[in-house]
Amino acid sequence: MNNQSPKKIGITGQKGFVGSHLYNTLGLFPEEFERVEFQKEYFEETDKLDEFVSQCDVIVHLAALNRHDSEQFIYEMNVGLAQKLVDSLKRTNSKAHVLISSSTQEERDNLYGKSKREGRQAIANWAQENGGNVTGLIIPNVFGAFGKPYYNSFIATFCYQLTHGETPTIATDGEVKLIYVQELVYTIINEIRSEKSNPELLIEPTSTKKVSEVLALLNDYKTRYFDGGEIPVLNNQFEHNLFNTYRSYIDHKTHYPVKFVQHTDPRGAFVEVIRLGIGGQCSFSTTVPEITRGNHYHTRKIERFAVIKGKALIQLRKIDTDETLDFYLDGTEPAYVDMPIWYTHNIKNIGEEDLYTIFWIDEPFNPEDADTYFLEV
């Protein structure tokens, strides 16, 4: 975009599963996009909603209720939210490009699907009558890091259970059409960039899996990785995405640092640092006292920091929260911490001698596609 000012983008449902991923990813392109803050209370306060709508060049309407004891309540809520947005678009004479999320459940005979279809149609009608742009996103099942268990997807539930001492069970072993949240987010961003209207855009799933296939992979990640510290074989993009999703449900506070098994004899000590079903790049560094390395995050990379000599403080912070996790490691008891995606991280030498650290990452560094974003912990 040549010398154009950034597009102003607002997301209803900004704090939700897809909303927070979209919000954080738009933040990676500050020259191209400016994010307009949204709070869910705006739907109850007309002037706040109008102020939000009038600022936006693009509105991504994700706010919706997925689950509730009463289907009627879901229906009324979702149609109501879309209608409130339409009323505000009319009041503010908005010419925004509105993208609304709908679901492949539209064609099913349930009130959730019906609410999504009617919401999408209401926005499409507004666009037709008022010269706006609309993209109706018909989305398959979405999975990814930080989804809510028992709410967003069966994968979120399984991942949570397998990192919290519970045993998942399969209700119905059907085939499920899936898309990884980051793939969906980039599809949405491409639609924003295209500036084209498409009232009924069917988003293709990137994989189709049986529930039992997914559970078999997750059970393997629990045994190998969660219990054994081994990075499993990841045969394709789906498995890489599923593994990163699984890792996001670990309670990092209590899980790390993980002590290595140290074998000592009169010659000294031997420690296995990482067992791999996957390649990648291994390196080591020395850090002088008081120096901090890192302060960056990744959106896809899998990384391990292993301290083998000296004293270190490793810090992690999920980029959209204020909570910092502090891990103290000491080479006399070698240990590691793995870096979750979307957590900015650093390592500081807090001892009096040089700190020796081994770093492993699952892909060699590529300056053209570094997946490394600098941000202070």
Coordinates of C-alpha atoms in Angstrom, one line a residue:
M1 CA 0.0 0.0 0.0
N2 CA 1.8 3.1 -1.2
N3 CA 1.6 6.0 1.2
Q4 CA -2.1 5.2 2.0
S5 CA -3.1 5.6 5.6
P6 CA -3.8 2.2 7.4
K7 CA -7.2 0.7 7.1
K8 CA -9.2 1.1 10.3
I9 CA -10.5 -2.3 11.3
G10 CA -12.9 -3.1 14.2
I11 CA -13.8 -6.6 15.3
T12 CA -17.0 -7.4 17.2
G13 CA -16.1 -10.3 19.4
Q14 CA -12.6 -9.0 19.6
K15 CA -11.9 -11.0 22.8
G16 CA -13.3 -14.3 21.5
F17 CA -11.4 -17.2 20.1
V18 CA -11.2 -16.1 16.4
G19 CA -11.5 -12.4 17.3
S20 CA -8.4 -12.4 19.5
H21 CA -6.3 -14.3 16.9
L22 CA -7.4 -11.9 14.2
Y23 CA -6.8 -8.9 16.4
N24 CA -3.3 -10.1 17.3
T25 CA -2.4 -11.0 13.7
L26 CA -3.6 -7.6 12.3
G27 CA -1.1 -6.2 14.9
L28 CA 1.7 -7.7 12.9
F29 CA 1.0 -5.3 10.0
P30 CA 0.9 -1.8 11.7
E31 CA 1.6 0.1 8.4
E32 CA -1.4 -1.6 6.7
F33 CA -4.0 -1.9 9.5
E34 CA -5.1 0.2 12.5
R35 CA -7.2 -1.7 15.0
V36 CA -10.3 0.1 16.4
E37 CA -11.0 -1.2 20.0
F38 CA -14.3 -2.9 20.6
Q39 CA -15.9 -3.8 23.9
K40 CA -18.9 -6.1 24.1
E41 CA -20.9 -3.5 26.1
Y42 CA -21.1 -1.4 23.0
F43 CA -24.0 -3.5 21.8
E44 CA -26.0 -2.2 24.8
E45 CA -24.9 1.5 24.3
T46 CA -26.1 3.0 21.1
D47 CA -23.8 6.0 21.1
K48 CA -20.7 3.9 21.8
L49 CA -21.7 1.4 19.0
D50 CA -22.2 4.3 16.6
E51 CA -18.9 5.9 17.6
F52 CA -17.1 2.5 16.9
V53 CA -18.9 1.9 13.6
S54 CA -18.2 5.4 12.3
Q55 CA -14.5 5.0 12.9
C56 CA -14.2 1.8 10.9
D57 CA -13.3 1.2 7.3
V58 CA -13.8 -2.5 7.9
I59 CA -15.9 -4.3 10.5
V60 CA -15.4 -8.0 11.1
H61 CA -18.6 -9.2 12.9
L62 CA -17.6 -12.2 14.9
A63 CA -19.7 -11.6 18.1
A64 CA -22.1 -14.5 18.5
L65 CA -23.3 -17.1 21.0
N66 CA -22.3 -20.7 20.1
R67 CA -23.8 -22.6 23.0
H68 CA -26.5 -22.1 25.5
D69 CA -29.1 -24.4 27.2
S70 CA -31.8 -22.7 25.1
E71 CA -31.6 -22.8 21.3
Q72 CA -34.2 -20.0 21.2
F73 CA -31.9 -17.8 23.3
I74 CA -29.0 -18.4 20.9
Y75 CA -31.2 -17.6 17.9
E76 CA -32.6 -14.4 19.4
M77 CA -29.2 -13.2 20.6
N78 CA -27.3 -13.8 17.3
V79 CA -30.0 -12.3 15.1
G80 CA -30.3 -9.4 17.6
L81 CA -26.6 -8.6 17.5
A82 CA -26.6 -8.5 13.6
Q83 CA -29.6 -6.3 13.7
K84 CA -28.0 -3.9 16.2
L85 CA -25.0 -3.7 13.9
V86 CA -27.2 -3.0 10.8
D87 CA -29.1 -0.3 12.7
S88 CA -25.8 1.4 13.6
L89 CA -24.5 1.1 10.1
K90 CA -27.6 2.9 8.9
R91 CA -27.5 5.6 11.6
T92 CA -23.9 6.5 10.8
N93 CA -24.3 6.3 7.0
S94 CA -21.4 3.9 7.1
K95 CA -19.8 2.7 3.8
A96 CA -17.7 0.1 5.7
H97 CA -16.7 -3.3 4.3
V98 CA -18.5 -5.6 6.7
L99 CA -17.3 -9.2 7.0
I100 CA -19.7 -11.4 9.0
S101 CA -18.8 -14.9 10.2
S102 CA -21.4 -17.6 9.5
S103 CA -21.2 -21.3 9.8
T104 CA -21.5 -24.4 7.6
Q105 CA -24.4 -25.2 10.0
E106 CA -26.5 -22.7 7.9
E107 CA -27.9 -25.6 5.9
R108 CA -28.8 -27.6 8.9
D109 CA -32.2 -27.4 10.4
N110 CA -31.2 -25.9 13.7
L111 CA -31.8 -22.5 15.3
Y112 CA -28.0 -21.7 15.6
G113 CA -27.6 -22.2 11.8
K114 CA -30.8 -20.3 11.1
S115 CA -29.6 -17.4 13.3
K116 CA -26.2 -17.3 11.4
R117 CA -27.9 -17.3 8.0
E118 CA -30.4 -14.6 9.0
G119 CA -27.6 -12.4 10.4
R120 CA -25.6 -12.7 7.3
Q121 CA -28.6 -11.9 5.1
A122 CA -29.4 -8.8 7.2
I123 CA -25.9 -7.5 6.6
A124 CA -26.1 -8.3 2.9
N125 CA -29.4 -6.5 2.6
W126 CA -27.9 -3.4 4.3
A127 CA -25.0 -3.5 1.9
Q128 CA -27.2 -3.7 -1.2
E129 CA -29.4 -0.8 -0.1
N130 CA -26.7 1.5 1.2
G131 CA -23.7 1.0 -1.1
G132 CA -21.7 -1.0 1.5
N133 CA -19.5 -4.0 0.9
V134 CA -20.3 -7.3 2.5
T135 CA -18.4 -10.6 2.8
G136 CA -20.4 -13.5 4.3
L137 CA -17.8 -16.0 5.6
I138 CA -19.3 -19.5 5.8
I139 CA -16.8 -21.2 8.0
P140 CA -16.1 -24.9 8.8
N141 CA -15.1 -26.1 12.3
V142 CA -12.2 -23.9 13.6
F143 CA -9.5 -25.2 16.0
G144 CA -6.3 -23.6 17.4
A145 CA -4.4 -22.3 20.4
F146 CA -6.4 -20.8 23.3
G147 CA -9.9 -22.0 22.2
K148 CA -12.3 -22.5 25.0
P149 CA -12.8 -26.2 26.0
Y150 CA -16.4 -27.4 26.1
Y151 CA -17.3 -24.4 23.9
N152 CA -15.3 -23.7 20.7
S153 CA -14.4 -27.2 19.5
F154 CA -14.0 -30.8 20.4
I155 CA -10.3 -30.3 19.8
A156 CA -10.1 -27.6 22.5
T157 CA -11.9 -30.0 24.9
F158 CA -9.6 -33.0 24.2
C159 CA -6.5 -30.8 24.5
Y160 CA -7.6 -29.4 27.8
Q161 CA -8.5 -32.9 29.1
L162 CA -5.2 -34.4 28.0
T163 CA -3.2 -31.7 29.8
H164 CA -5.3 -31.7 33.0
G165 CA -5.3 -35.4 33.9
E166 CA -8.7 -36.2 32.3
T167 CA -9.6 -38.8 29.7
P168 CA -11.4 -37.7 26.6
T169 CA -14.3 -39.8 25.2
I170 CA -15.8 -39.7 21.8
A171 CA -19.5 -39.1 21.6
T172 CA -19.9 -39.7 17.8
D173 CA -16.9 -40.6 15.6
G174 CA -17.9 -38.6 12.5
E175 CA -15.7 -36.9 9.9
V176 CA -15.2 -33.3 10.7
K177 CA -14.2 -30.5 8.2
L178 CA -11.6 -28.4 9.9
I179 CA -9.6 -25.2 9.5
Y180 CA -6.8 -23.9 11.7
V181 CA -7.5 -20.6 13.3
Q182 CA -4.4 -18.9 11.7
E183 CA -5.4 -20.2 8.2
L184 CA -8.9 -18.7 8.8
V185 CA -7.4 -15.4 10.0
Y186 CA -5.2 -15.1 6.8
T187 CA -8.2 -15.9 4.7
I188 CA -10.1 -13.1 6.4
I189 CA -7.2 -10.7 5.9
N190 CA -7.0 -11.6 2.2
E191 CA -10.7 -10.7 1.9
I192 CA -10.1 -7.4 3.6
R193 CA -7.2 -6.6 1.2
S194 CA -9.3 -7.6 -1.8
E195 CA -12.1 -5.0 -0.9
K196 CA -14.5 -7.2 -2.9
S197 CA -18.1 -7.9 -1.9
N198 CA -19.0 -11.6 -1.6
P199 CA -22.3 -12.2 0.3
E200 CA -21.7 -16.0 0.4
L201 CA -18.1 -17.0 0.6
L202 CA -17.7 -20.7 1.4
I203 CA -14.4 -21.1 3.2
E204 CA -12.9 -24.5 2.3
P205 CA -11.7 -26.7 5.1
T206 CA -7.9 -27.3 5.1
S207 CA -8.4 -30.9 6.4
T208 CA -11.1 -33.5 7.0
K209 CA -10.5 -35.8 9.9
K210 CA -12.4 -38.4 11.9
V211 CA -12.7 -37.5 15.6
S212 CA -10.9 -40.7 16.5
E213 CA -7.9 -39.8 14.2
V214 CA -7.5 -36.5 16.0
L215 CA -7.7 -38.1 19.4
A216 CA -5.1 -40.7 18.4
L217 CA -2.7 -37.9 17.5
L218 CA -3.4 -36.0 20.7
N219 CA -2.9 -39.1 22.9
D220 CA 0.5 -39.6 21.2
Y221 CA 1.4 -35.9 22.0
K222 CA 0.5 -36.5 25.6
T223 CA 2.6 -39.7 25.9
R224 CA 5.6 -38.5 23.9
Y225 CA 5.7 -34.7 24.6
F226 CA 3.7 -33.9 27.8
D227 CA 4.9 -37.0 29.7
G228 CA 8.2 -37.6 27.9
G229 CA 9.5 -34.3 26.6
E230 CA 9.9 -35.6 23.0
I231 CA 9.0 -33.5 20.0
P232 CA 6.8 -35.9 18.0
V233 CA 6.9 -36.6 14.3
L234 CA 4.8 -33.9 12.6
N235 CA 4.0 -35.3 9.1
N236 CA 2.2 -32.3 7.6
Q237 CA 0.8 -28.8 8.3
F238 CA -2.3 -30.2 10.0
E239 CA -0.2 -32.1 12.6
H240 CA 2.1 -29.1 13.1
N241 CA -1.0 -26.9 13.8
L242 CA -2.6 -29.6 16.0
F243 CA 0.6 -29.9 18.1
N244 CA 0.9 -26.2 18.6
T245 CA -2.8 -26.2 19.6
Y246 CA -2.2 -29.0 22.1
R247 CA 0.8 -27.2 23.6
S248 CA -1.3 -24.1 24.3
Y249 CA -3.4 -26.0 26.9
I250 CA -0.5 -26.9 29.1
D251 CA -0.5 -25.1 32.4
H252 CA 3.0 -23.5 31.8
K253 CA 3.2 -22.2 35.4
T254 CA 3.2 -25.7 36.9
H255 CA 4.7 -27.7 34.0
Y256 CA 8.0 -25.8 33.6
P257 CA 10.9 -25.9 34.1
V258 CA 11.2 -29.6 33.3
K259 CA 14.3 -31.2 34.9
F260 CA 16.4 -33.3 32.7
V261 CA 17.5 -36.8 33.7
Q262 CA 21.2 -36.5 34.6
H263 CA 23.5 -39.5 34.3
T264 CA 26.7 -39.0 36.4
D265 CA 29.8 -41.1 36.8
P266 CA 33.4 -40.3 37.7
R267 CA 34.0 -38.7 34.2
G268 CA 31.2 -36.1 34.7
A269 CA 27.6 -35.9 33.6
F270 CA 25.5 -36.8 30.5
V271 CA 22.1 -35.3 29.7
E272 CA 19.8 -35.9 26.8
V273 CA 18.5 -32.5 25.8
I274 CA 15.9 -33.3 23.2
R275 CA 14.6 -36.4 21.5
L276 CA 13.2 -35.6 18.1
G277 CA 10.7 -37.1 15.7
I278 CA 11.3 -33.8 13.8
G279 CA 14.4 -32.0 12.4
G280 CA 15.1 -28.3 13.0
Q281 CA 18.1 -26.4 14.2
C282 CA 20.1 -26.8 17.4
S283 CA 22.5 -24.1 18.6
F284 CA 24.1 -23.0 21.9
S285 CA 25.0 -19.7 23.3
T286 CA 27.0 -18.2 26.1
T287 CA 25.6 -15.1 27.8
V288 CA 27.6 -12.8 30.1
P289 CA 26.2 -11.8 33.5
E290 CA 23.3 -9.3 33.5
I291 CA 22.6 -9.7 29.8
T292 CA 19.1 -10.6 28.5
R293 CA 18.5 -12.3 25.1
G294 CA 15.2 -12.6 23.2
N295 CA 12.2 -10.4 23.9
H296 CA 10.3 -11.7 20.9
Y297 CA 7.5 -14.2 20.0
H298 CA 6.6 -16.6 17.3
T299 CA 3.2 -17.5 15.8
R300 CA 4.2 -21.0 14.6
K301 CA 7.7 -22.0 15.7
I302 CA 8.3 -24.7 18.3
E303 CA 11.3 -23.8 20.5
R304 CA 13.2 -25.2 23.5
F305 CA 15.6 -23.4 25.8
A306 CA 17.8 -25.7 27.9
V307 CA 20.1 -24.3 30.5
I308 CA 23.2 -26.4 31.1
K309 CA 25.5 -24.1 33.0
G310 CA 25.0 -21.0 35.1
K311 CA 21.9 -19.3 36.5
A312 CA 19.1 -18.0 34.2
L313 CA 15.7 -16.4 34.5
I314 CA 13.4 -17.3 31.6
Q315 CA 10.3 -15.1 31.3
L316 CA 7.1 -15.7 29.2
R317 CA 4.1 -13.4 28.6
K318 CA 1.2 -14.0 26.3
I319 CA 1.2 -10.9 24.1
D320 CA -2.3 -9.8 24.9
T321 CA -2.1 -10.3 28.7
D322 CA -0.1 -8.6 31.6
E323 CA 0.8 -11.8 33.4
T324 CA 4.5 -12.7 33.3
L325 CA 5.7 -16.2 34.1
D326 CA 9.1 -16.4 35.7
F327 CA 11.2 -19.6 35.6
Y328 CA 14.5 -19.8 37.4
L329 CA 16.9 -22.4 36.0
D330 CA 20.3 -23.5 37.3
G331 CA 23.0 -25.6 35.4
T332 CA 23.6 -27.7 38.5
E333 CA 20.1 -29.2 37.8
P334 CA 19.8 -28.9 34.0
A335 CA 16.2 -28.1 32.9
Y336 CA 14.3 -26.8 29.9
V337 CA 11.3 -24.5 29.1
D338 CA 9.5 -24.8 25.8
M339 CA 8.2 -21.5 24.2
P340 CA 4.5 -21.5 23.5
I341 CA 3.2 -19.7 20.3
W342 CA 2.1 -16.1 20.8
Y343 CA 4.1 -15.8 24.1
T344 CA 7.0 -13.3 24.0
H345 CA 10.0 -14.7 25.8
N346 CA 13.5 -13.9 27.0
I347 CA 16.4 -15.3 29.0
K348 CA 18.6 -13.4 31.3
N349 CA 21.9 -14.4 33.0
I350 CA 21.3 -13.8 36.7
G351 CA 24.4 -15.5 37.9
E352 CA 28.1 -14.4 38.3
E353 CA 29.5 -16.7 35.6
D354 CA 28.8 -17.2 31.9
L355 CA 25.4 -18.8 31.2
Y356 CA 25.4 -21.7 28.7
T357 CA 22.1 -22.4 26.9
I358 CA 21.2 -24.8 24.2
F359 CA 18.5 -23.6 21.9
W360 CA 16.5 -25.9 19.6
I361 CA 13.9 -24.7 17.1
D362 CA 11.9 -26.7 14.6
E363 CA 12.9 -24.8 11.5
P364 CA 16.1 -23.1 10.4
F365 CA 16.1 -19.3 10.5
N366 CA 14.9 -17.7 7.3
P367 CA 15.2 -13.9 7.2
E368 CA 12.5 -13.7 4.5
D369 CA 10.0 -15.5 6.8
A370 CA 11.5 -15.3 10.2
D371 CA 8.2 -15.6 12.2
T372 CA 10.0 -13.5 14.9
Y373 CA 8.3 -10.4 16.3
F374 CA 10.1 -8.2 18.9
L375 CA 8.2 -7.3 22.0
E376 CA 9.4 -6.7 25.6
V377 CA 8.3 -9.4 28.0

